[in-house]
Amino acid sequence: MNNTMLTPGSIISGRGIVKTYQKVDDTSLTVLKGIDIDIPAQKISVIVGPSGAGKSTLLHIIGGLDKPDEGNVVVAGNDLSKFNDGKLADFRNSSLGFVFQFHHLLPEFSALENIMMPLLISGKSSRAAETRAKELLSVIGLAGRADHKPSELSGGEQQRVAVARALANEPKIILADEPTGNLDSANSDAINEFFIKLRDEYGMTLVIVTHNPELVKLADHIHTMKDGLLTDSSSRL
Ligand SMILES: Nc1ncnc2c1ncn2[C@@H]1O[C@H](COP(=O)(O)OP(=O)(O)OP(=O)(O)O)[C@@H](O)[C@H]1O
Ligand SMILES: [Mg+2]
């Protein structure tokens, strides 16, 4: 089989993904035990399951942040195993937007600068990066907070900045790990609505690890994990 083949309609396909961590006491822990997953384009897919099931590990692998020990991942026609580290980093920066479980904003930089960062990395001029970052700040309703450092923003605002940063390079795919995990319901609802808008108005694909029942209700596809296995994949028609 051609490794760069995608299942029709899928923008991400993972096959036979295995991940084992070596522990300090020389024993090993297999946290992904052979996962096949297809992520349909322009839909919201959620990954649910108990703590420790392997959800973050899987998200990192399908986003090229981590490598599987076995199996392969194809994203938008690119077999990630064929990229060297530099090419993989370029691909991630230009094609994928990540929102992490803990937002990972750079504490010493302002909201505006945090959003500018992926644009500067991809070679935009600082002027172009600033213009785009300001646009994104207004899209997320934080134009008035451009100069605030993360510690000067509420948790909900920090998470919105993290989403804006993920969108900076106009990726087609957003991967988000518990984006509303630490937020109250009003802030969670705002982020959820924003995700719907990204799907419906911008045709983006979203893959979201979440415990948020509202988001699970909104999802087009639900992947359930347990103990390193995908135990169920269902679609809402
Ligand atoms: N670097 C590592 N070294 C060893 N074990 C690890 C490492 N990272 C994760 N694990 C283990 O792998 C398993 C899966 O972790 P993962 O972070 O993917 O779980 P999760 O489903 O995202 O959980 P949560 O809902 O709590 O975020 C866990 O049991 C965890 O302890
Ligand atoms: Mg996790």
Coordinates of C-alpha atoms and ligand atoms in Angstrom, one line a residue:
M1 CA 0.0 0.0 0.0
N2 CA 1.2 3.5 -0.7
N3 CA 2.0 5.1 2.6
T4 CA 0.8 8.5 1.6
M5 CA -2.7 7.2 0.8
L6 CA -5.4 8.7 2.8
T7 CA -8.8 7.2 3.5
P8 CA -11.1 9.2 1.3
G9 CA -12.4 12.2 3.1
S10 CA -9.8 12.0 5.8
I11 CA -7.2 14.6 6.3
I12 CA -5.3 12.7 8.9
S13 CA -4.8 8.9 8.9
G14 CA -2.9 7.0 11.5
R15 CA -2.2 3.2 11.2
G16 CA -0.9 0.8 13.7
I17 CA 0.4 3.5 16.1
V18 CA 2.4 2.1 19.0
K19 CA 4.2 4.2 21.6
T20 CA 6.2 2.8 24.4
Y21 CA 7.9 4.9 27.1
Q22 CA 11.1 3.6 28.8
K23 CA 10.9 4.3 32.5
V24 CA 13.9 5.2 34.7
D25 CA 13.7 1.8 36.4
D26 CA 14.4 0.2 33.0
T27 CA 10.9 -1.2 32.6
S28 CA 8.7 0.0 29.8
L29 CA 5.1 1.2 29.5
T30 CA 3.2 0.8 26.2
V31 CA 0.7 3.7 26.2
L32 CA -0.5 3.3 22.6
K33 CA -1.1 -0.3 21.7
G34 CA -1.8 -0.2 17.9
I35 CA -4.2 2.6 17.0
D36 CA -5.9 3.1 13.6
I37 CA -7.5 6.5 13.4
D38 CA -9.0 8.6 10.6
I39 CA -9.9 12.2 11.0
P40 CA -12.4 13.6 8.4
A41 CA -11.6 16.9 6.9
Q42 CA -13.6 20.0 7.8
K43 CA -15.3 18.4 10.8
I44 CA -14.9 18.5 14.6
S45 CA -13.5 15.2 15.9
V46 CA -13.2 14.8 19.7
I47 CA -11.1 12.2 21.5
V48 CA -12.4 11.2 24.9
G49 CA -11.5 8.7 27.5
P50 CA -10.2 8.4 31.1
S51 CA -7.1 10.1 32.4
G52 CA -4.0 8.2 31.3
A53 CA -5.7 6.5 28.4
G54 CA -3.1 8.0 26.0
K55 CA -5.2 10.9 24.5
S56 CA -2.4 13.5 24.7
T57 CA 0.2 11.1 23.4
L58 CA -2.0 10.2 20.4
L59 CA -2.7 13.9 19.7
H60 CA 1.0 14.7 19.8
I61 CA 1.8 11.8 17.4
I62 CA -0.8 12.7 14.9
G63 CA 0.4 16.3 15.0
G64 CA 4.1 15.3 14.5
L65 CA 5.2 16.6 17.9
D66 CA 6.2 13.1 18.9
K67 CA 7.1 10.0 16.9
P68 CA 5.5 6.6 17.1
D69 CA 7.6 3.6 17.7
E70 CA 5.5 1.7 15.2
G71 CA 2.9 2.7 12.6
N72 CA 2.6 5.7 10.5
V73 CA 0.8 9.0 10.2
V74 CA -0.3 10.8 7.1
V75 CA -1.4 14.4 7.3
A76 CA -2.8 16.1 4.3
G77 CA -1.0 13.7 2.0
N78 CA 2.3 13.9 3.9
D79 CA 3.8 10.8 5.5
L80 CA 5.3 12.4 8.6
S81 CA 8.0 9.7 8.9
K82 CA 9.5 10.9 5.7
F83 CA 10.2 14.4 7.0
N84 CA 13.5 15.2 8.8
D85 CA 13.2 17.2 12.0
G86 CA 13.6 20.6 10.3
K87 CA 11.0 19.8 7.6
L88 CA 8.6 18.4 10.2
A89 CA 9.0 21.6 12.2
D90 CA 8.2 23.7 9.1
F91 CA 5.3 21.6 8.3
R92 CA 3.9 21.8 11.8
N93 CA 4.3 25.6 11.9
S94 CA 2.7 26.2 8.6
S95 CA 0.0 23.6 8.4
L96 CA -1.1 22.7 12.0
G97 CA -2.2 24.8 14.9
F98 CA -1.8 23.5 18.4
V99 CA -3.7 24.4 21.5
F100 CA -2.0 22.6 24.4
Q101 CA -3.5 21.1 27.6
F102 CA -1.6 23.8 29.5
H103 CA -1.6 26.8 27.3
H104 CA 2.2 27.2 26.9
L105 CA 2.1 30.9 26.3
L106 CA 5.5 32.5 26.7
P107 CA 5.3 34.2 30.1
E108 CA 7.7 37.1 29.3
F109 CA 5.9 38.1 26.1
S110 CA 2.7 40.0 25.6
A111 CA -0.5 38.6 24.1
L112 CA 0.3 40.3 20.9
E113 CA 3.9 39.0 20.8
N114 CA 2.8 35.5 21.6
I115 CA 0.5 35.5 18.6
M116 CA 3.2 37.0 16.4
M117 CA 5.7 34.3 17.3
P118 CA 4.6 31.6 14.8
L119 CA 4.4 34.2 12.1
L120 CA 7.9 35.4 12.7
I121 CA 9.1 31.8 12.8
S122 CA 7.6 31.3 9.3
G123 CA 9.5 34.3 8.0
K124 CA 6.8 37.0 8.0
S125 CA 8.1 40.5 8.6
S126 CA 7.5 41.9 12.1
R127 CA 5.2 44.5 10.5
A128 CA 3.1 41.9 8.7
A129 CA 3.1 39.6 11.8
E130 CA 1.9 42.5 14.0
T131 CA -0.9 43.4 11.6
R132 CA -2.1 39.8 11.5
A133 CA -1.8 39.3 15.3
K134 CA -3.8 42.4 15.9
E135 CA -6.5 41.1 13.6
L136 CA -6.6 37.9 15.5
L137 CA -6.8 39.7 18.8
S138 CA -9.9 41.5 17.7
V139 CA -11.4 38.2 16.4
I140 CA -11.1 36.7 19.8
G141 CA -12.3 39.9 21.5
L142 CA -9.1 40.9 23.2
A143 CA -8.0 43.9 21.2
G144 CA -7.8 45.8 24.4
R145 CA -5.4 43.3 26.0
A146 CA -2.6 43.3 23.4
D147 CA 0.1 44.4 25.8
H148 CA -0.9 42.2 28.7
K149 CA 1.5 39.4 29.6
P150 CA -0.1 35.9 30.2
S151 CA 0.0 36.5 34.0
E152 CA -2.0 39.7 33.4
L153 CA -4.8 37.8 31.6
S154 CA -7.6 35.6 33.1
G155 CA -7.5 31.9 32.4
G156 CA -10.2 32.2 29.7
E157 CA -8.3 35.1 28.0
Q158 CA -5.1 33.1 28.1
Q159 CA -6.8 30.2 26.4
R160 CA -8.3 32.5 23.8
V161 CA -4.8 33.9 23.1
A162 CA -3.5 30.3 22.7
V163 CA -6.3 29.6 20.2
A164 CA -5.4 32.8 18.3
R165 CA -1.7 31.8 18.3
A166 CA -2.7 28.4 16.9
L167 CA -4.6 30.2 14.1
A168 CA -1.8 32.7 13.2
N169 CA -0.5 30.9 10.1
E170 CA -4.0 30.0 8.9
P171 CA -3.5 26.2 9.3
K172 CA -6.2 23.9 7.9
I173 CA -6.0 21.8 11.0
I174 CA -6.3 22.6 14.7
L175 CA -5.2 20.1 17.3
A176 CA -6.4 21.0 20.8
D177 CA -5.7 19.2 24.1
E178 CA -8.3 20.1 26.7
P179 CA -8.7 23.6 25.4
T180 CA -11.5 24.4 27.9
G181 CA -10.2 22.2 30.7
N182 CA -9.6 24.9 33.2
L183 CA -12.4 27.3 32.1
D184 CA -15.8 28.1 33.6
S185 CA -18.8 27.4 31.5
A186 CA -19.2 30.9 30.0
N187 CA -15.6 30.8 28.8
S188 CA -15.9 27.2 27.6
D189 CA -19.0 28.0 25.6
A190 CA -17.2 31.0 23.9
I191 CA -14.3 28.8 22.9
N192 CA -16.7 26.0 21.7
E193 CA -18.7 28.5 19.6
F194 CA -15.4 29.7 18.1
F195 CA -14.5 26.2 17.1
I196 CA -17.9 25.8 15.3
K197 CA -17.2 29.0 13.5
L198 CA -13.8 27.8 12.4
R199 CA -15.4 24.7 11.0
D200 CA -18.4 26.3 9.3
E201 CA -16.9 29.6 8.1
Y202 CA -13.3 28.6 7.4
G203 CA -13.7 24.9 6.6
M204 CA -11.1 24.0 9.2
T205 CA -10.6 20.5 10.6
L206 CA -10.5 20.3 14.4
V207 CA -9.2 17.5 16.6
I208 CA -10.0 18.1 20.2
V209 CA -9.2 16.1 23.3
T210 CA -11.8 17.0 25.8
H211 CA -13.9 16.1 28.8
N212 CA -16.3 18.9 28.1
P213 CA -19.8 17.3 27.6
E214 CA -21.0 20.3 25.6
L215 CA -18.2 20.0 23.2
V216 CA -18.7 16.2 22.8
K217 CA -22.4 17.0 22.0
L218 CA -21.3 19.4 19.3
A219 CA -18.7 17.1 17.7
D220 CA -19.2 15.4 14.3
H221 CA -17.0 12.4 15.3
I222 CA -16.3 10.9 18.7
H223 CA -13.2 8.7 19.3
T224 CA -13.1 6.9 22.6
M225 CA -9.9 5.7 24.1
K226 CA -9.1 3.3 26.9
D227 CA -5.8 1.9 28.1
G228 CA -3.9 2.8 24.9
L229 CA -6.6 1.5 22.5
L230 CA -9.3 3.2 20.5
T231 CA -12.4 1.4 21.7
D232 CA -15.0 3.2 19.7
S233 CA -15.3 5.7 16.9
S234 CA -18.8 7.0 16.1
S235 CA -20.1 9.7 13.8
R236 CA -23.1 12.0 14.2
L237 CA -25.0 12.2 11.0
Ligands
LIG1 N1 7.3 10.9 29.0 C1 6.6 9.9 29.6 N2 7.3 8.9 30.2 C2 6.6 7.8 30.8 N3 5.3 7.7 30.8 C3 4.6 8.7 30.2 C4 5.2 9.8 29.6 N4 4.2 10.6 29.1 C5 3.0 10.0 29.4 N5 3.2 8.9 30.1 C6 2.2 7.9 30.5 O1 1.5 7.5 29.4 C7 0.1 7.4 29.7 C8 -0.8 8.2 28.8 O2 -0.5 9.6 29.0 P1 -1.3 10.7 28.3 O3 -0.8 12.0 28.7 O4 -1.4 10.4 26.8 O5 -2.8 10.5 28.9 P2 -4.1 11.3 28.7 O6 -5.1 10.3 28.2 O7 -3.9 12.5 27.9 O8 -4.5 11.7 30.2 P3 -5.1 13.0 30.8 O9 -6.6 13.0 30.5 O10 -4.9 12.9 32.3 O11 -4.5 14.2 30.2 C9 -0.1 7.8 31.2 O12 -0.2 6.6 32.0 C10 1.2 8.5 31.5 O13 1.6 8.3 32.8
MG2 MG -3.8 14.5 28.4

